[in-house]
JSON list of C-alpha atoms in Angstrom, two decimals:
[
{"chain": "A", "resi": 267, "resn": "UNK", "atom": "CA", "xyz": [62.90, -39.91, -17.07]},
{"chain": "A", "resi": 268, "resn": "UNK", "atom": "CA", "xyz": [64.44, -36.72, -16.06]},
{"chain": "A", "resi": 269, "resn": "UNK", "atom": "CA", "xyz": [63.64, -35.16, -18.84]},
{"chain": "A", "resi": 270, "resn": "UNK", "atom": "CA", "xyz": [59.59, -36.40, -18.92]},
{"chain": "A", "resi": 271, "resn": "UNK", "atom": "CA", "xyz": [59.79, -34.94, -15.17]},
{"chain": "A", "resi": 272, "resn": "UNK", "atom": "CA", "xyz": [60.63, -32.00, -16.24]},
{"chain": "A", "resi": 273, "resn": "UNK", "atom": "CA", "xyz": [58.16, -31.07, -18.62]},
{"chain": "A", "resi": 274, "resn": "UNK", "atom": "CA", "xyz": [55.33, -32.34, -16.39]},
{"chain": "A", "resi": 275, "resn": "UNK", "atom": "CA", "xyz": [56.43, -30.51, -13.62]},
{"chain": "A", "resi": 276, "resn": "UNK", "atom": "CA", "xyz": [56.63, -27.18, -16.13]},
{"chain": "A", "resi": 277, "resn": "UNK", "atom": "CA", "xyz": [53.50, -28.39, -17.50]},
{"chain": "A", "resi": 278, "resn": "UNK", "atom": "CA", "xyz": [51.81, -28.59, -13.97]},
{"chain": "A", "resi": 279, "resn": "UNK", "atom": "CA", "xyz": [53.57, -25.24, -13.58]},
{"chain": "A", "resi": 280, "resn": "UNK", "atom": "CA", "xyz": [51.67, -23.33, -16.42]},
{"chain": "A", "resi": 281, "resn": "UNK", "atom": "CA", "xyz": [49.02, -25.11, -15.64]},
{"chain": "A", "resi": 282, "resn": "UNK", "atom": "CA", "xyz": [48.98, -23.54, -11.76]},
{"chain": "A", "resi": 283, "resn": "UNK", "atom": "CA", "xyz": [49.69, -20.72, -13.72]},
{"chain": "A", "resi": 284, "resn": "UNK", "atom": "CA", "xyz": [46.30, -19.73, -15.34]},
{"chain": "A", "resi": 285, "resn": "UNK", "atom": "CA", "xyz": [44.67, -21.05, -12.29]},
{"chain": "A", "resi": 286, "resn": "UNK", "atom": "CA", "xyz": [45.64, -18.21, -10.09]},
{"chain": "A", "resi": 287, "resn": "UNK", "atom": "CA", "xyz": [45.80, -15.96, -13.16]},
{"chain": "A", "resi": 288, "resn": "UNK", "atom": "CA", "xyz": [42.28, -16.30, -14.50]},
{"chain": "A", "resi": 289, "resn": "UNK", "atom": "CA", "xyz": [41.93, -16.32, -10.24]},
{"chain": "A", "resi": 290, "resn": "UNK", "atom": "CA", "xyz": [42.87, -13.01, -9.14]},
{"chain": "A", "resi": 291, "resn": "UNK", "atom": "CA", "xyz": [41.65, -11.76, -12.70]},
{"chain": "A", "resi": 292, "resn": "UNK", "atom": "CA", "xyz": [38.09, -12.72, -12.25]},
{"chain": "A", "resi": 293, "resn": "UNK", "atom": "CA", "xyz": [38.98, -10.88, -8.15]},
{"chain": "A", "resi": 294, "resn": "UNK", "atom": "CA", "xyz": [39.30, -8.03, -9.82]},
{"chain": "A", "resi": 295, "resn": "UNK", "atom": "CA", "xyz": [37.11, -7.46, -12.38]},
{"chain": "A", "resi": 296, "resn": "UNK", "atom": "CA", "xyz": [33.51, -8.68, -10.70]},
{"chain": "A", "resi": 297, "resn": "UNK", "atom": "CA", "xyz": [34.19, -9.12, -7.26]},
{"chain": "A", "resi": 298, "resn": "UNK", "atom": "CA", "xyz": [36.64, -5.74, -5.93]},
{"chain": "A", "resi": 299, "resn": "UNK", "atom": "CA", "xyz": [35.90, -3.63, -9.21]},
{"chain": "A", "resi": 300, "resn": "UNK", "atom": "CA", "xyz": [32.35, -2.85, -8.10]},
{"chain": "A", "resi": 301, "resn": "UNK", "atom": "CA", "xyz": [33.38, -1.65, -4.80]},
{"chain": "A", "resi": 302, "resn": "UNK", "atom": "CA", "xyz": [36.26, 0.64, -6.01]},
{"chain": "A", "resi": 303, "resn": "UNK", "atom": "CA", "xyz": [37.54, 0.39, -9.39]},
{"chain": "A", "resi": 304, "resn": "UNK", "atom": "CA", "xyz": [41.10, 1.54, -8.20]},
{"chain": "A", "resi": 305, "resn": "UNK", "atom": "CA", "xyz": [40.92, -1.67, -5.21]},
{"chain": "A", "resi": 306, "resn": "UNK", "atom": "CA", "xyz": [39.83, -4.05, -8.32]},
{"chain": "A", "resi": 307, "resn": "UNK", "atom": "CA", "xyz": [42.50, -2.68, -10.45]},
{"chain": "A", "resi": 308, "resn": "UNK", "atom": "CA", "xyz": [45.82, -3.97, -8.77]},
{"chain": "A", "resi": 309, "resn": "UNK", "atom": "CA", "xyz": [44.19, -7.42, -8.86]},
{"chain": "A", "resi": 310, "resn": "UNK", "atom": "CA", "xyz": [43.44, -7.59, -12.21]},
{"chain": "A", "resi": 311, "resn": "UNK", "atom": "CA", "xyz": [46.89, -6.26, -13.04]},
{"chain": "A", "resi": 312, "resn": "UNK", "atom": "CA", "xyz": [48.32, -9.31, -11.52]},
{"chain": "A", "resi": 313, "resn": "UNK", "atom": "CA", "xyz": [46.09, -11.81, -12.95]},
{"chain": "A", "resi": 314, "resn": "UNK", "atom": "CA", "xyz": [47.66, -10.55, -16.24]},
{"chain": "A", "resi": 315, "resn": "UNK", "atom": "CA", "xyz": [51.35, -10.50, -14.32]},
{"chain": "A", "resi": 316, "resn": "UNK", "atom": "CA", "xyz": [50.80, -14.16, -13.31]},
{"chain": "A", "resi": 317, "resn": "UNK", "atom": "CA", "xyz": [48.94, -15.16, -16.92]},
{"chain": "A", "resi": 318, "resn": "UNK", "atom": "CA", "xyz": [52.06, -16.47, -19.23]},
{"chain": "A", "resi": 319, "resn": "UNK", "atom": "CA", "xyz": [50.29, -15.36, -22.61]},
{"chain": "A", "resi": 320, "resn": "UNK", "atom": "CA", "xyz": [49.31, -12.05, -21.33]},
{"chain": "A", "resi": 321, "resn": "UNK", "atom": "CA", "xyz": [52.63, -11.74, -19.57]},
{"chain": "A", "resi": 322, "resn": "UNK", "atom": "CA", "xyz": [55.16, -12.24, -22.92]},
{"chain": "A", "resi": 323, "resn": "UNK", "atom": "CA", "xyz": [52.36, -9.49, -24.56]},
{"chain": "A", "resi": 324, "resn": "UNK", "atom": "CA", "xyz": [53.62, -6.54, -21.50]},
{"chain": "A", "resi": 325, "resn": "UNK", "atom": "CA", "xyz": [57.10, -7.35, -21.53]},
{"chain": "A", "resi": 326, "resn": "UNK", "atom": "CA", "xyz": [57.51, -7.39, -25.22]},
{"chain": "A", "resi": 327, "resn": "UNK", "atom": "CA", "xyz": [55.00, -3.25, -25.31]},
{"chain": "A", "resi": 328, "resn": "UNK", "atom": "CA", "xyz": [57.09, -2.28, -22.13]},
{"chain": "A", "resi": 329, "resn": "UNK", "atom": "CA", "xyz": [60.66, -3.95, -22.73]},
{"chain": "A", "resi": 330, "resn": "UNK", "atom": "CA", "xyz": [60.11, -5.30, -19.26]},
{"chain": "A", "resi": 331, "resn": "UNK", "atom": "CA", "xyz": [62.73, -7.81, -18.46]},
{"chain": "A", "resi": 332, "resn": "UNK", "atom": "CA", "xyz": [61.68, -8.42, -14.91]},
{"chain": "A", "resi": 333, "resn": "UNK", "atom": "CA", "xyz": [63.49, -11.71, -12.63]},
{"chain": "A", "resi": 334, "resn": "UNK", "atom": "CA", "xyz": [61.53, -14.40, -11.25]},
{"chain": "A", "resi": 335, "resn": "UNK", "atom": "CA", "xyz": [61.69, -12.54, -8.04]},
{"chain": "A", "resi": 336, "resn": "UNK", "atom": "CA", "xyz": [61.23, -9.34, -8.59]},
{"chain": "A", "resi": 337, "resn": "UNK", "atom": "CA", "xyz": [58.01, -10.46, -10.23]},
{"chain": "A", "resi": 338, "resn": "UNK", "atom": "CA", "xyz": [57.16, -11.99, -7.34]},
{"chain": "A", "resi": 339, "resn": "UNK", "atom": "CA", "xyz": [57.31, -9.38, -4.95]},
{"chain": "A", "resi": 340, "resn": "UNK", "atom": "CA", "xyz": [55.68, -7.19, -8.31]},
{"chain": "A", "resi": 341, "resn": "UNK", "atom": "CA", "xyz": [52.83, -9.74, -7.84]},
{"chain": "A", "resi": 342, "resn": "UNK", "atom": "CA", "xyz": [52.72, -9.46, -3.65]},
{"chain": "A", "resi": 343, "resn": "UNK", "atom": "CA", "xyz": [52.29, -5.97, -3.35]},
{"chain": "A", "resi": 344, "resn": "UNK", "atom": "CA", "xyz": [49.81, -5.10, -5.99]},
{"chain": "A", "resi": 345, "resn": "UNK", "atom": "CA", "xyz": [47.83, -8.02, -4.30]},
{"chain": "A", "resi": 346, "resn": "UNK", "atom": "CA", "xyz": [48.28, -5.93, -0.89]},
{"chain": "A", "resi": 347, "resn": "UNK", "atom": "CA", "xyz": [47.54, -2.76, -2.00]},
{"chain": "A", "resi": 348, "resn": "UNK", "atom": "CA", "xyz": [44.23, -3.55, -4.04]},
{"chain": "A", "resi": 349, "resn": "UNK", "atom": "CA", "xyz": [43.53, -5.03, -0.49]},
{"chain": "A", "resi": 350, "resn": "UNK", "atom": "CA", "xyz": [44.02, -1.71, 0.61]},
{"chain": "A", "resi": 351, "resn": "UNK", "atom": "CA", "xyz": [42.16, 0.14, -1.71]},
{"chain": "A", "resi": 352, "resn": "UNK", "atom": "CA", "xyz": [39.06, -2.27, -1.37]},
{"chain": "A", "resi": 353, "resn": "UNK", "atom": "CA", "xyz": [38.36, -2.27, 2.37]},
{"chain": "A", "resi": 354, "resn": "UNK", "atom": "CA", "xyz": [39.41, 1.51, 2.80]},
{"chain": "A", "resi": 355, "resn": "UNK", "atom": "CA", "xyz": [36.24, 1.87, 0.26]},
{"chain": "A", "resi": 356, "resn": "UNK", "atom": "CA", "xyz": [33.99, -0.38, 1.97]},
{"chain": "A", "resi": 357, "resn": "UNK", "atom": "CA", "xyz": [34.87, 1.59, 5.14]},
{"chain": "A", "resi": 358, "resn": "UNK", "atom": "CA", "xyz": [33.90, 4.86, 3.53]},
{"chain": "A", "resi": 359, "resn": "UNK", "atom": "CA", "xyz": [30.50, 3.58, 2.65]},
{"chain": "A", "resi": 360, "resn": "UNK", "atom": "CA", "xyz": [29.48, 2.81, 6.16]},
{"chain": "A", "resi": 361, "resn": "UNK", "atom": "CA", "xyz": [28.47, 6.01, 7.10]},
{"chain": "A", "resi": 362, "resn": "UNK", "atom": "CA", "xyz": [26.09, 6.47, 3.66]},
{"chain": "A", "resi": 363, "resn": "UNK", "atom": "CA", "xyz": [24.39, 2.62, 4.11]},
{"chain": "A", "resi": 364, "resn": "UNK", "atom": "CA", "xyz": [23.66, 4.19, 8.27]},
{"chain": "A", "resi": 365, "resn": "UNK", "atom": "CA", "xyz": [21.62, 7.30, 7.08]},
{"chain": "A", "resi": 366, "resn": "UNK", "atom": "CA", "xyz": [18.97, 5.25, 4.67]},
{"chain": "A", "resi": 367, "resn": "UNK", "atom": "CA", "xyz": [16.03, 4.57, 6.82]},
{"chain": "A", "resi": 368, "resn": "UNK", "atom": "CA", "xyz": [16.42, 0.85, 6.90]},
{"chain": "A", "resi": 369, "resn": "UNK", "atom": "CA", "xyz": [19.35, 1.17, 10.05]},
{"chain": "A", "resi": 370, "resn": "UNK", "atom": "CA", "xyz": [20.04, -1.23, 12.59]},
{"chain": "A", "resi": 371, "resn": "UNK", "atom": "CA", "xyz": [17.73, 0.39, 15.46]},
{"chain": "A", "resi": 372, "resn": "UNK", "atom": "CA", "xyz": [19.45, -1.84, 17.75]},
{"chain": "A", "resi": 373, "resn": "UNK", "atom": "CA", "xyz": [23.05, -1.18, 16.86]},
{"chain": "A", "resi": 374, "resn": "UNK", "atom": "CA", "xyz": [22.66, 2.39, 17.37]},
{"chain": "A", "resi": 375, "resn": "UNK", "atom": "CA", "xyz": [24.29, 5.02, 19.85]},
{"chain": "A", "resi": 376, "resn": "UNK", "atom": "CA", "xyz": [21.47, 5.63, 22.62]},
{"chain": "A", "resi": 377, "resn": "UNK", "atom": "CA", "xyz": [21.83, 9.17, 21.95]},
{"chain": "A", "resi": 378, "resn": "UNK", "atom": "CA", "xyz": [20.81, 8.50, 18.23]},
{"chain": "A", "resi": 379, "resn": "UNK", "atom": "CA", "xyz": [18.23, 6.23, 19.83]},
{"chain": "A", "resi": 380, "resn": "UNK", "atom": "CA", "xyz": [16.98, 8.38, 21.67]},
{"chain": "A", "resi": 381, "resn": "UNK", "atom": "CA", "xyz": [16.34, 11.09, 19.06]},
{"chain": "A", "resi": 382, "resn": "UNK", "atom": "CA", "xyz": [14.44, 8.92, 17.03]},
{"chain": "A", "resi": 383, "resn": "UNK", "atom": "CA", "xyz": [11.77, 7.28, 20.19]},
{"chain": "A", "resi": 384, "resn": "UNK", "atom": "CA", "xyz": [11.15, 11.38, 20.18]},
{"chain": "A", "resi": 385, "resn": "UNK", "atom": "CA", "xyz": [10.91, 11.78, 16.55]},
{"chain": "A", "resi": 386, "resn": "UNK", "atom": "CA", "xyz": [8.40, 8.52, 17.03]},
{"chain": "A", "resi": 387, "resn": "UNK", "atom": "CA", "xyz": [6.32, 10.26, 20.08]},
{"chain": "A", "resi": 388, "resn": "UNK", "atom": "CA", "xyz": [5.91, 13.58, 17.58]},
{"chain": "A", "resi": 389, "resn": "UNK", "atom": "CA", "xyz": [4.67, 11.51, 14.95]},
{"chain": "A", "resi": 390, "resn": "UNK", "atom": "CA", "xyz": [2.44, 10.11, 17.22]},
{"chain": "A", "resi": 391, "resn": "UNK", "atom": "CA", "xyz": [1.23, 13.01, 19.00]},
{"chain": "A", "resi": 392, "resn": "UNK", "atom": "CA", "xyz": [0.54, 14.62, 15.82]},
{"chain": "A", "resi": 393, "resn": "UNK", "atom": "CA", "xyz": [-1.52, 12.05, 14.39]},
{"chain": "A", "resi": 394, "resn": "UNK", "atom": "CA", "xyz": [-3.77, 11.61, 17.46]},
{"chain": "A", "resi": 395, "resn": "UNK", "atom": "CA", "xyz": [-4.08, 15.02, 17.66]},
{"chain": "A", "resi": 396, "resn": "UNK", "atom": "CA", "xyz": [-5.20, 14.55, 13.79]},
{"chain": "A", "resi": 397, "resn": "UNK", "atom": "CA", "xyz": [-7.05, 11.81, 14.13]},
{"chain": "A", "resi": 398, "resn": "UNK", "atom": "CA", "xyz": [-8.88, 13.49, 18.31]},
{"chain": "A", "resi": 399, "resn": "UNK", "atom": "CA", "xyz": [-9.89, 16.65, 15.80]},
{"chain": "A", "resi": 400, "resn": "UNK", "atom": "CA", "xyz": [-11.33, 14.75, 12.63]},
{"chain": "A", "resi": 401, "resn": "UNK", "atom": "CA", "xyz": [-13.47, 12.84, 15.47]},
{"chain": "A", "resi": 402, "resn": "UNK", "atom": "CA", "xyz": [-14.13, 15.55, 16.70]},
{"chain": "A", "resi": 403, "resn": "UNK", "atom": "CA", "xyz": [-15.98, 18.06, 14.12]},
{"chain": "A", "resi": 404, "resn": "UNK", "atom": "CA", "xyz": [-18.16, 14.29, 12.77]},
{"chain": "A", "resi": 405, "resn": "UNK", "atom": "CA", "xyz": [-19.51, 14.49, 16.50]},
{"chain": "A", "resi": 406, "resn": "UNK", "atom": "CA", "xyz": [-20.21, 18.19, 17.12]},
{"chain": "A", "resi": 407, "resn": "UNK", "atom": "CA", "xyz": [-21.87, 18.17, 13.27]},
{"chain": "A", "resi": 408, "resn": "UNK", "atom": "CA", "xyz": [-24.38, 15.54, 14.41]},
{"chain": "A", "resi": 409, "resn": "UNK", "atom": "CA", "xyz": [-25.64, 17.98, 17.23]},
{"chain": "A", "resi": 410, "resn": "UNK", "atom": "CA", "xyz": [-27.91, 21.36, 16.47]},
{"chain": "A", "resi": 411, "resn": "UNK", "atom": "CA", "xyz": [-25.89, 24.11, 16.69]},
{"chain": "A", "resi": 412, "resn": "UNK", "atom": "CA", "xyz": [-29.50, 25.91, 17.85]},
{"chain": "A", "resi": 413, "resn": "UNK", "atom": "CA", "xyz": [-30.99, 23.77, 20.78]},
{"chain": "A", "resi": 414, "resn": "UNK", "atom": "CA", "xyz": [-28.18, 20.83, 20.77]},
{"chain": "A", "resi": 415, "resn": "UNK", "atom": "CA", "xyz": [-30.44, 18.63, 19.68]},
{"chain": "A", "resi": 416, "resn": "UNK", "atom": "CA", "xyz": [-28.97, 15.63, 18.29]},
{"chain": "A", "resi": 417, "resn": "UNK", "atom": "CA", "xyz": [-30.34, 15.78, 14.72]},
{"chain": "A", "resi": 418, "resn": "UNK", "atom": "CA", "xyz": [-30.91, 11.74, 14.04]},
{"chain": "A", "resi": 419, "resn": "UNK", "atom": "CA", "xyz": [-32.41, 10.85, 16.93]},
{"chain": "A", "resi": 420, "resn": "UNK", "atom": "CA", "xyz": [-34.72, 13.57, 16.83]},
{"chain": "A", "resi": 421, "resn": "UNK", "atom": "CA", "xyz": [-35.92, 12.51, 13.47]},
{"chain": "A", "resi": 422, "resn": "UNK", "atom": "CA", "xyz": [-36.52, 9.01, 15.09]},
{"chain": "A", "resi": 423, "resn": "UNK", "atom": "CA", "xyz": [-37.87, 9.85, 17.64]},
{"chain": "A", "resi": 424, "resn": "UNK", "atom": "CA", "xyz": [-40.68, 12.50, 16.08]},
{"chain": "A", "resi": 425, "resn": "UNK", "atom": "CA", "xyz": [-41.57, 9.10, 13.39]},
{"chain": "A", "resi": 426, "resn": "UNK", "atom": "CA", "xyz": [-41.86, 7.16, 15.72]},
{"chain": "A", "resi": 427, "resn": "UNK", "atom": "CA", "xyz": [-44.19, 9.52, 17.96]},
{"chain": "A", "resi": 428, "resn": "UNK", "atom": "CA", "xyz": [-48.43, 9.57, 18.19]},
{"chain": "A", "resi": 429, "resn": "UNK", "atom": "CA", "xyz": [-47.96, 13.09, 17.41]},
{"chain": "A", "resi": 430, "resn": "UNK", "atom": "CA", "xyz": [-45.07, 14.52, 15.97]},
{"chain": "A", "resi": 431, "resn": "UNK", "atom": "CA", "xyz": [-46.24, 18.34, 15.60]},
{"chain": "A", "resi": 432, "resn": "UNK", "atom": "CA", "xyz": [-45.57, 17.87, 20.00]},
{"chain": "A", "resi": 433, "resn": "UNK", "atom": "CA", "xyz": [-41.91, 17.66, 20.06]},
{"chain": "A", "resi": 434, "resn": "UNK", "atom": "CA", "xyz": [-40.28, 19.63, 22.37]},
{"chain": "A", "resi": 435, "resn": "UNK", "atom": "CA", "xyz": [-36.61, 19.12, 23.01]},
{"chain": "A", "resi": 436, "resn": "UNK", "atom": "CA", "xyz": [-35.66, 19.23, 26.97]},
{"chain": "A", "resi": 437, "resn": "UNK", "atom": "CA", "xyz": [-31.75, 18.00, 26.66]},
{"chain": "A", "resi": 438, "resn": "UNK", "atom": "CA", "xyz": [-28.94, 16.28, 25.32]},
{"chain": "A", "resi": 439, "resn": "UNK", "atom": "CA", "xyz": [-26.52, 14.76, 26.77]},
{"chain": "A", "resi": 440, "resn": "UNK", "atom": "CA", "xyz": [-23.76, 12.61, 24.82]},
{"chain": "A", "resi": 441, "resn": "UNK", "atom": "CA", "xyz": [-20.41, 10.38, 25.03]},
{"chain": "A", "resi": 442, "resn": "UNK", "atom": "CA", "xyz": [-18.02, 8.62, 22.35]},
{"chain": "A", "resi": 443, "resn": "UNK", "atom": "CA", "xyz": [-17.83, 5.49, 23.75]},
{"chain": "A", "resi": 444, "resn": "UNK", "atom": "CA", "xyz": [-16.03, 4.63, 21.31]},
{"chain": "A", "resi": 445, "resn": "UNK", "atom": "CA", "xyz": [-17.06, 2.55, 18.27]},
{"chain": "A", "resi": 446, "resn": "UNK", "atom": "CA", "xyz": [-19.99, 4.56, 18.74]},
{"chain": "A", "resi": 447, "resn": "UNK", "atom": "CA", "xyz": [-21.40, 7.41, 20.39]},
{"chain": "A", "resi": 448, "resn": "UNK", "atom": "CA", "xyz": [-24.62, 7.34, 23.13]},
{"chain": "A", "resi": 449, "resn": "UNK", "atom": "CA", "xyz": [-26.70, 9.80, 23.17]},
{"chain": "A", "resi": 450, "resn": "UNK", "atom": "CA", "xyz": [-29.52, 10.28, 25.31]},
{"chain": "A", "resi": 451, "resn": "UNK", "atom": "CA", "xyz": [-32.83, 12.87, 24.74]},
{"chain": "A", "resi": 452, "resn": "UNK", "atom": "CA", "xyz": [-35.55, 14.10, 26.81]},
{"chain": "A", "resi": 453, "resn": "UNK", "atom": "CA", "xyz": [-37.75, 15.25, 25.10]},
{"chain": "A", "resi": 454, "resn": "UNK", "atom": "CA", "xyz": [-41.46, 16.43, 25.89]},
{"chain": "A", "resi": 455, "resn": "UNK", "atom": "CA", "xyz": [-44.93, 14.69, 23.77]},
{"chain": "A", "resi": 456, "resn": "UNK", "atom": "CA", "xyz": [-48.31, 14.44, 23.71]},
{"chain": "A", "resi": 457, "resn": "UNK", "atom": "CA", "xyz": [-48.72, 10.78, 24.38]},
{"chain": "A", "resi": 458, "resn": "UNK", "atom": "CA", "xyz": [-52.23, 8.58, 23.44]},
{"chain": "A", "resi": 459, "resn": "UNK", "atom": "CA", "xyz": [-53.89, 10.97, 25.99]},
{"chain": "A", "resi": 460, "resn": "UNK", "atom": "CA", "xyz": [-53.11, 14.16, 24.51]},
{"chain": "A", "resi": 461, "resn": "UNK", "atom": "CA", "xyz": [-51.22, 15.20, 27.51]},
{"chain": "A", "resi": 462, "resn": "UNK", "atom": "CA", "xyz": [-47.80, 16.30, 27.34]},
{"chain": "A", "resi": 463, "resn": "UNK", "atom": "CA", "xyz": [-44.57, 14.06, 29.26]},
{"chain": "A", "resi": 464, "resn": "UNK", "atom": "CA", "xyz": [-41.27, 13.97, 29.35]},
{"chain": "A", "resi": 465, "resn": "UNK", "atom": "CA", "xyz": [-39.57, 11.44, 27.73]},
{"chain": "A", "resi": 466, "resn": "UNK", "atom": "CA", "xyz": [-36.06, 10.15, 28.19]},
{"chain": "A", "resi": 467, "resn": "UNK", "atom": "CA", "xyz": [-34.31, 7.71, 25.18]},
{"chain": "A", "resi": 468, "resn": "UNK", "atom": "CA", "xyz": [-30.83, 6.24, 25.25]},
{"chain": "A", "resi": 469, "resn": "UNK", "atom": "CA", "xyz": [-29.33, 5.68, 21.76]},
{"chain": "A", "resi": 470, "resn": "UNK", "atom": "CA", "xyz": [-26.02, 3.99, 20.08]},
{"chain": "A", "resi": 471, "resn": "UNK", "atom": "CA", "xyz": [-25.56, 6.89, 17.20]},
{"chain": "A", "resi": 472, "resn": "UNK", "atom": "CA", "xyz": [-22.60, 5.72, 14.81]},
{"chain": "A", "resi": 473, "resn": "UNK", "atom": "CA", "xyz": [-20.35, 8.54, 13.18]},
{"chain": "A", "resi": 474, "resn": "UNK", "atom": "CA", "xyz": [-21.86, 9.62, 10.16]},
{"chain": "A", "resi": 475, "resn": "UNK", "atom": "CA", "xyz": [-25.02, 10.28, 13.10]},
{"chain": "A", "resi": 476, "resn": "UNK", "atom": "CA", "xyz": [-27.48, 7.38, 12.21]},
{"chain": "A", "resi": 477, "resn": "UNK", "atom": "CA", "xyz": [-29.15, 5.19, 14.98]},
{"chain": "A", "resi": 478, "resn": "UNK", "atom": "CA", "xyz": [-28.16, 1.93, 15.41]},
{"chain": "A", "resi": 479, "resn": "UNK", "atom": "CA", "xyz": [-30.05, 0.89, 18.45]},
{"chain": "A", "resi": 480, "resn": "UNK", "atom": "CA", "xyz": [-32.40, 2.21, 20.98]},
{"chain": "A", "resi": 481, "resn": "UNK", "atom": "CA", "xyz": [-31.47, 1.23, 24.32]},
{"chain": "A", "resi": 482, "resn": "UNK", "atom": "CA", "xyz": [-33.87, 2.64, 26.07]},
{"chain": "A", "resi": 483, "resn": "UNK", "atom": "CA", "xyz": [-36.76, 4.70, 26.49]},
{"chain": "A", "resi": 484, "resn": "UNK", "atom": "CA", "xyz": [-38.51, 6.09, 29.36]}
]
């Protein structure tokens, strides 16, 4: 009975060594080494020491004869060495992560937040200036440099007059409403009796100079 117990206990201890040894080996190769090669190496060596078959090979190759206590403390030391080296590598990589664009804004120091906000404001102002410049140029191109008349609206008015040749531009005013331009044109033209009268047309115009709608005609 004692012999059977000793044999069973020995087999169980062997299974435990294989389980822990393979566990350390896998952790070292697939978990720790991707973070730090030198941090994963001690874990892998721990596994090789604990696995009975590989430890016998190491003993034969390097003529080692460690007692159970020395072997135990060697494994413990390698374990802590691997943990320290892996943790140190993770700490060193944190500043690199913070430099990436996908930073956690709410965890940044206030000075860094202020700097980023200042950059955002500058960029927004630059975009607004460029947008306003482009919009202003689109509007200006629609009006005659000679007399300030709106080319599109003037063409529309002449097309609908009794006598297009009698058209005389007086003045044009406009307002950029946002979605469209509100243009008010005052002009002289012959009516159905041939008499020249002053008329005013108010129209909505798009940013390509096309008349969208005639709001009023006086």
